[in-house]
Tab-separated table of C-alpha atoms in Angstrom:
chain	number	residue	atom	x	y	z
A	1	MET	CA	-37.079	11.747	148.168
A	2	LYS	CA	-38.694	12.637	151.480
A	3	SER	CA	-39.183	9.961	154.113
A	4	GLY	CA	-42.493	8.207	153.620
A	5	MET	CA	-43.039	9.412	150.047
A	6	LEU	CA	-42.414	5.949	148.597
A	7	ASP	CA	-45.229	4.568	150.742
A	8	ASN	CA	-47.485	7.453	149.727
A	9	LEU	CA	-46.712	6.900	146.042
A	10	HIS	CA	-47.678	3.252	146.391
A	11	ALA	CA	-50.940	4.323	148.054
A	12	PHE	CA	-51.559	6.779	145.197
A	13	LEU	CA	-51.147	4.070	142.547
A	14	VAL	CA	-53.449	1.625	144.326
A	15	LEU	CA	-56.158	4.265	144.814
A	16	ALA	CA	-55.834	5.332	141.175
A	17	ASP	CA	-56.535	1.741	140.102
A	18	CYS	CA	-59.297	1.006	142.637
A	19	GLY	CA	-61.195	4.301	142.518
A	20	THR	CA	-62.519	4.159	146.100
A	21	LEU	CA	-60.837	4.545	149.475
A	22	ARG	CA	-62.585	1.426	150.740
A	23	ASP	CA	-61.288	-0.914	148.028
A	24	ALA	CA	-57.812	0.610	148.019
A	25	ALA	CA	-57.522	0.439	151.810
A	26	GLN	CA	-58.616	-3.200	151.732
A	27	GLN	CA	-55.909	-4.015	149.198
A	28	LEU	CA	-53.290	-2.169	151.258
A	29	ASN	CA	-54.438	-3.734	154.554
A	30	SER	CA	-55.008	-0.224	155.854
A	31	SER	CA	-57.926	1.944	156.939
A	32	SER	CA	-59.724	4.447	154.729
A	33	ALA	CA	-58.770	7.247	157.119
A	34	THR	CA	-55.064	6.355	157.003
A	35	LEU	CA	-55.128	6.098	153.225
A	36	GLY	CA	-56.901	9.441	152.940
A	37	ARG	CA	-54.194	11.081	155.061
A	38	LYS	CA	-51.449	9.599	152.874
A	39	ILE	CA	-53.052	11.007	149.733
A	40	LEU	CA	-53.414	14.467	151.296
A	41	GLN	CA	-49.789	14.345	152.436
A	42	LEU	CA	-48.635	13.343	148.952
A	43	GLU	CA	-50.623	16.176	147.351
A	44	GLU	CA	-48.950	18.619	149.729
A	45	GLU	CA	-45.506	17.174	148.994
A	46	VAL	CA	-45.831	17.406	145.199
A	47	GLY	CA	-47.896	20.605	145.219
A	48	LEU	CA	-50.608	19.162	142.981
A	49	LYS	CA	-54.222	18.122	143.350
A	50	LEU	CA	-54.167	14.484	142.267
A	51	PHE	CA	-57.776	13.389	142.799
A	52	ASP	CA	-61.272	14.793	142.519
A	53	ARG	CA	-63.303	13.562	145.498
A	54	LEU	CA	-66.723	12.576	144.139
A	55	PRO	CA	-69.676	10.762	145.780
A	56	ALA	CA	-68.960	7.685	143.656
A	57	GLY	CA	-65.255	7.634	144.508
A	58	TYR	CA	-61.902	9.169	143.634
A	59	THR	CA	-61.078	10.118	140.034
A	60	LEU	CA	-57.703	11.329	138.815
A	61	THR	CA	-57.281	14.976	137.900
A	62	PRO	CA	-55.272	15.812	134.748
A	63	ASP	CA	-52.189	16.247	136.976
A	64	GLY	CA	-52.989	12.946	138.662
A	65	LYS	CA	-53.183	11.171	135.305
A	66	ARG	CA	-49.831	12.592	134.223
A	67	MET	CA	-48.277	11.544	137.517
A	68	ARG	CA	-49.643	8.012	137.201
A	69	ASP	CA	-48.187	7.759	133.689
A	70	GLN	CA	-44.798	8.808	135.050
A	71	LEU	CA	-45.015	6.189	137.804
A	72	ASP	CA	-46.220	3.330	135.599
A	73	PRO	CA	-42.704	1.861	135.069
A	74	PHE	CA	-42.093	2.106	138.817
A	75	GLN	CA	-45.290	0.180	139.590
A	76	THR	CA	-44.425	-2.606	137.150
A	77	ALA	CA	-40.863	-2.835	138.461
A	78	PHE	CA	-42.021	-2.865	142.082
A	79	ALA	CA	-44.503	-5.678	141.389
A	80	GLY	CA	-41.735	-7.674	139.717
A	81	PHE	CA	-39.466	-7.073	142.705
A	82	GLU	CA	-42.153	-8.303	145.107
A	83	GLN	CA	-42.578	-11.470	143.055
A	84	TRP	CA	-38.817	-12.060	142.980
A	85	LEU	CA	-38.552	-11.533	146.717
A	86	GLN	CA	-41.480	-13.867	147.299
A	87	SER	CA	-39.920	-16.583	145.132
A	88	THR	CA	-36.685	-16.481	147.138
A	89	THR	CA	-38.316	-16.673	150.553
A	90	ARG	CA	-41.383	-18.905	150.233
A	91	ARG	CA	-43.363	-21.188	147.971
A	92	PRO	CA	-44.772	-19.692	144.766
A	93	GLN	CA	-48.145	-18.012	145.160
A	94	VAL	CA	-50.942	-17.763	142.605
A	95	ARG	CA	-52.992	-14.607	143.132
A	96	LEU	CA	-56.579	-14.901	141.940
A	97	SER	CA	-58.935	-11.926	141.661
A	98	ALA	CA	-62.696	-11.925	141.068
A	99	GLY	CA	-65.831	-10.091	142.118
A	100	SER	CA	-67.733	-11.020	145.262
A	101	TRP	CA	-70.115	-13.526	143.664
A	102	THR	CA	-67.541	-15.377	141.589
A	103	MET	CA	-65.176	-15.499	144.542
A	104	LYS	CA	-67.913	-16.990	146.706
A	105	PHE	CA	-68.494	-19.700	144.096
A	106	LEU	CA	-64.786	-20.492	143.754
A	107	GLN	CA	-64.229	-20.694	147.498
A	108	ARG	CA	-67.193	-23.033	147.846
A	109	HIS	CA	-65.391	-25.345	145.410
A	110	ILE	CA	-61.935	-25.000	146.947
A	111	LYS	CA	-61.405	-28.776	146.790
A	112	ASP	CA	-61.568	-28.541	142.998
A	113	LEU	CA	-58.937	-25.807	142.941
A	114	GLN	CA	-56.381	-26.690	145.589
A	115	ARG	CA	-54.809	-30.064	146.365
A	116	ALA	CA	-52.679	-31.241	149.265
A	117	GLU	CA	-49.843	-32.142	146.906
A	118	ASP	CA	-49.656	-28.651	145.352
A	119	ASN	CA	-46.274	-26.971	145.776
A	120	PHE	CA	-47.729	-23.452	145.650
A	121	ASP	CA	-50.091	-21.297	147.700
A	122	LEU	CA	-53.361	-19.771	146.500
A	123	LEU	CA	-54.317	-16.202	147.400
A	124	PHE	CA	-57.944	-15.123	146.893
A	125	VAL	CA	-58.247	-11.373	146.270
A	126	SER	CA	-61.915	-10.407	146.400
A	127	SER	CA	-62.604	-6.958	145.016
A	128	GLU	CA	-65.177	-5.277	142.789
A	129	ALA	CA	-62.380	-2.977	141.635
A	130	ARG	CA	-60.256	-4.386	138.841
A	131	LEU	CA	-56.739	-5.147	139.968
A	132	SER	CA	-54.126	-4.956	137.249
A	133	ILE	CA	-52.927	-8.196	135.691
A	134	LYS	CA	-50.699	-6.286	133.291
A	135	LYS	CA	-48.896	-4.642	136.217
A	136	ARG	CA	-48.702	-8.055	137.906
A	137	GLU	CA	-50.806	-7.166	140.941
A	138	ILE	CA	-52.539	-10.518	140.379
A	139	ASP	CA	-51.917	-13.584	138.212
A	140	ILE	CA	-55.432	-14.646	137.200
A	141	GLY	CA	-58.537	-12.506	136.881
A	142	LEU	CA	-62.128	-13.586	136.311
A	143	ARG	CA	-63.984	-10.784	134.550
A	144	SER	CA	-67.290	-10.075	132.845
A	145	THR	CA	-65.535	-8.579	129.809
A	146	GLN	CA	-62.692	-9.589	127.533
A	147	ALA	CA	-59.323	-7.886	128.049
A	148	HIS	CA	-58.041	-5.955	125.034
A	149	GLU	CA	-54.787	-4.646	126.525
A	150	ALA	CA	-51.515	-5.733	124.985
A	151	GLY	CA	-49.789	-8.399	127.048
A	152	LEU	CA	-53.003	-10.020	128.308
A	153	VAL	CA	-54.693	-13.223	127.153
A	154	SER	CA	-58.463	-13.803	127.472
A	155	LYS	CA	-60.551	-16.949	127.265
A	156	ARG	CA	-64.340	-16.995	127.369
A	157	LEU	CA	-65.659	-19.520	129.886
A	158	THR	CA	-69.456	-19.286	129.844
A	159	THR	CA	-72.588	-17.144	129.723
A	160	THR	CA	-73.889	-15.702	132.998
A	161	SER	CA	-77.467	-14.869	134.009
A	162	PHE	CA	-78.996	-12.897	136.874
A	163	ALA	CA	-82.441	-13.185	138.451
A	164	PRO	CA	-84.358	-11.708	141.405
A	165	TYR	CA	-84.392	-13.851	144.567
A	166	VAL	CA	-86.304	-13.886	147.852
A	167	HIS	CA	-86.416	-16.138	150.887
A	168	ALA	CA	-88.176	-19.396	150.007
A	169	ASP	CA	-91.025	-18.544	152.408
A	170	LYS	CA	-91.659	-15.208	150.642
A	171	THR	CA	-92.130	-16.420	147.061
A	172	GLN	CA	-95.878	-15.727	147.030
A	173	VAL	CA	-95.661	-12.332	148.761
A	174	THR	CA	-96.487	-9.585	146.250
A	175	ASP	CA	-95.336	-6.465	148.119
A	176	MET	CA	-91.733	-7.330	148.909
A	177	PRO	CA	-89.285	-4.401	149.069
A	178	TRP	CA	-86.068	-4.411	147.045
A	179	LEU	CA	-82.516	-4.548	148.379
A	180	SER	CA	-79.457	-2.986	146.786
A	181	VAL	CA	-75.889	-1.867	147.131
A	182	SER	CA	-75.789	1.860	147.855
A	183	PRO	CA	-75.376	4.061	144.736
A	184	GLU	CA	-71.906	5.277	145.732
A	185	PHE	CA	-70.687	1.655	145.707
A	186	ALA	CA	-72.586	0.561	142.571
A	187	GLN	CA	-69.808	-0.892	140.426
A	188	THR	CA	-71.653	-3.779	138.749
A	189	SER	CA	-74.301	-3.849	136.032
A	190	SER	CA	-76.733	-5.836	138.195
A	191	ILE	CA	-76.678	-3.210	140.946
A	192	ARG	CA	-77.048	-0.377	138.453
A	193	TRP	CA	-80.052	-2.200	136.949
A	194	VAL	CA	-81.780	-2.428	140.341
A	195	LEU	CA	-81.126	1.254	141.045
A	196	ALA	CA	-82.427	2.260	137.614
A	197	ASN	CA	-85.586	0.141	137.745
A	198	HIS	CA	-86.586	-0.148	141.420
A	199	LEU	CA	-84.980	2.747	143.286
A	200	GLU	CA	-88.285	3.933	144.765
A	201	HIS	CA	-88.956	0.463	146.206
A	202	ILE	CA	-85.545	-0.088	147.837
A	203	THR	CA	-85.753	0.014	151.627
A	204	THR	CA	-82.322	-1.297	152.612
A	205	PHE	CA	-78.878	-0.573	151.190
A	206	VAL	CA	-75.529	-2.278	151.799
A	207	SER	CA	-71.971	-1.306	150.919
A	208	ALA	CA	-70.893	-4.609	149.341
A	209	PRO	CA	-72.759	-7.098	147.097
A	210	HIS	CA	-72.097	-10.163	149.246
A	211	ASN	CA	-74.058	-8.565	152.124
A	212	LEU	CA	-77.251	-8.861	150.064
A	213	ILE	CA	-77.465	-12.616	150.611
A	214	ASP	CA	-77.643	-12.203	154.392
A	215	LEU	CA	-80.608	-9.853	153.997
A	216	VAL	CA	-82.436	-12.110	151.541
A	217	GLU	CA	-81.885	-15.109	153.820
A	218	ALA	CA	-83.429	-13.041	156.632
A	219	GLY	CA	-86.514	-12.403	154.478
A	220	ALA	CA	-85.837	-8.666	154.175
A	221	GLY	CA	-86.665	-8.336	150.487
A	222	ILE	CA	-85.717	-8.985	146.862
A	223	ALA	CA	-82.143	-8.966	145.583
A	224	VAL	CA	-80.764	-9.556	142.113
A	225	LEU	CA	-78.152	-12.316	142.265
A	226	PRO	CA	-76.214	-14.401	139.756
A	227	CYS	CA	-78.080	-17.631	139.081
A	228	PHE	CA	-75.001	-19.669	139.991
A	229	VAL	CA	-75.262	-18.162	143.483
A	230	GLY	CA	-79.015	-17.913	144.009
A	231	ASP	CA	-79.962	-21.306	142.567
A	232	THR	CA	-77.491	-23.130	144.820
A	233	ASN	CA	-78.748	-21.536	148.033
A	234	PRO	CA	-81.430	-23.781	149.619
A	235	LEU	CA	-82.939	-20.834	151.517
A	236	LEU	CA	-83.709	-18.828	148.375
A	237	ASN	CA	-86.150	-19.059	145.486
A	238	ARG	CA	-86.374	-17.064	142.309
A	239	TYR	CA	-88.865	-14.221	142.296
A	240	GLY	CA	-88.955	-14.156	138.519
A	241	PRO	CA	-87.078	-15.339	135.423
A	242	PRO	CA	-83.533	-14.316	134.511
A	243	ILE	CA	-83.246	-10.650	133.550
A	244	ALA	CA	-82.422	-10.476	129.849
A	245	GLU	CA	-80.592	-7.134	130.069
A	246	LEU	CA	-78.121	-8.593	132.559
A	247	SER	CA	-77.099	-11.629	130.523
A	248	GLY	CA	-73.328	-11.514	130.200
A	249	GLU	CA	-70.152	-13.530	129.935
A	250	GLN	CA	-67.422	-14.864	132.191
A	251	TRP	CA	-63.816	-14.534	131.022
A	252	ILE	CA	-60.542	-15.718	132.488
A	253	ILE	CA	-57.677	-13.249	131.992
A	254	LEU	CA	-53.980	-14.109	132.231
A	255	HIS	CA	-50.688	-12.271	131.802
A	256	GLU	CA	-49.109	-13.306	128.512
A	257	GLU	CA	-45.797	-14.178	130.179
A	258	ARG	CA	-46.851	-15.424	133.613
A	259	ARG	CA	-49.490	-17.770	132.184
A	260	ASN	CA	-46.652	-20.164	131.301
A	261	LEU	CA	-45.591	-20.585	134.928
A	262	PRO	CA	-46.544	-24.150	135.935
A	263	GLU	CA	-48.583	-23.099	138.974
A	264	VAL	CA	-50.483	-20.377	137.075
A	265	ARG	CA	-51.269	-22.673	134.153
A	266	LEU	CA	-52.436	-25.448	136.492
A	267	MET	CA	-54.725	-23.109	138.439
A	268	ALA	CA	-56.129	-21.587	135.237
A	269	ASP	CA	-56.917	-25.078	133.926
A	270	ARG	CA	-58.680	-26.031	137.169
A	271	ILE	CA	-60.765	-22.842	137.185
A	272	THR	CA	-61.712	-23.346	133.543
A	273	LYS	CA	-62.798	-26.928	134.199
A	274	LEU	CA	-64.808	-25.921	137.287
A	275	VAL	CA	-66.689	-23.077	135.600
A	276	GLN	CA	-67.371	-24.927	132.364
A	277	SER	CA	-68.642	-27.991	134.221
A	278	ASN	CA	-71.208	-25.671	135.858
A	279	ARG	CA	-72.282	-23.829	132.707
A	280	GLY	CA	-75.914	-24.750	133.331
A	281	LEU	CA	-75.857	-22.950	136.670
A	282	TYR	CA	-74.165	-19.892	135.190
A	283	ARG	CA	-76.723	-19.712	132.365
A	284	GLY	CA	-79.626	-20.138	134.779
A	285	ASP	CA	-80.703	-23.465	133.261
A	286	GLN	CA	-81.389	-24.986	136.682
A	287	PRO	CA	-84.091	-22.806	138.283
A	288	SER	CA	-85.491	-23.096	141.773
A	289	ASP	CA	-88.495	-25.364	142.178
A	290	HIS	CA	-90.924	-22.517	142.784
A	291	GLU	CA	-89.842	-19.934	140.212
A	292	ALA	CA	-92.526	-17.314	139.625
A	293	ALA	CA	-93.776	-16.749	136.115
A	294	GLU	CA	-92.471	-13.193	136.008
A	295	VAL	CA	-90.977	-10.556	138.287
A	296	ASN	CA	-93.629	-9.327	140.687
A	297	GLU	CA	-94.183	-5.593	140.447
A	298	VAL	CA	-94.097	-3.695	143.737
């Protein structure tokens, strides 16, 4: 094997799972440019085109899919090796993955999740791309859908609702523009809903969902947010009721084997207790004081 190919193969597998250079580079602690060069180098080394470069991200070609299938045992073995190495050199680590909004909620309640007496570390992995629990890239995943893969265990935690929000001073303004994640980064149903229903009224785009809150707090426009985020922000008010089409669920996903590790089970129990004790917020049962009767048309 040529020098550097192992690193390039790892980059290939991460990009295949993430789908975008940005998310894959973030996971690899690299830059998008460096990652792009590694993929080009790997394609030259194997003599195959592995990805189709599309506006929405990178998708595997038929050759790329076959190559990923061949490397699947390697990826699982490498993840197991990393965990073994970690266990021999430092305290156990529980790796937790969730989307931007859920991660923001969990980090705000860190005192409910992590205690001084814990004998393990907690790693937050924030990504809209789904990291693989089956391949042991993470230990616990919070998802909007149930996992049906063999080797994974799912538990439904609560119902989630989304609503439009504006700065509290803008609640009565009827000509507010809309805010959204840019189409090429639209990986969530709430963003796709905004793009499908209000594209002509969007004046500002961002590359990541969590950037929307900064714009709403600045009074720049309307953004669709989870109720458990928007209703707990004192600077924001609802600009209408929860959007029925975006009602969903929150699931906790665990690896069938690793869920029995004491630190993983303890963290899963704490997350479950935290989310279920805030079911009213997730469902949107606790609206802002000045909720409008319906979404204002612009």
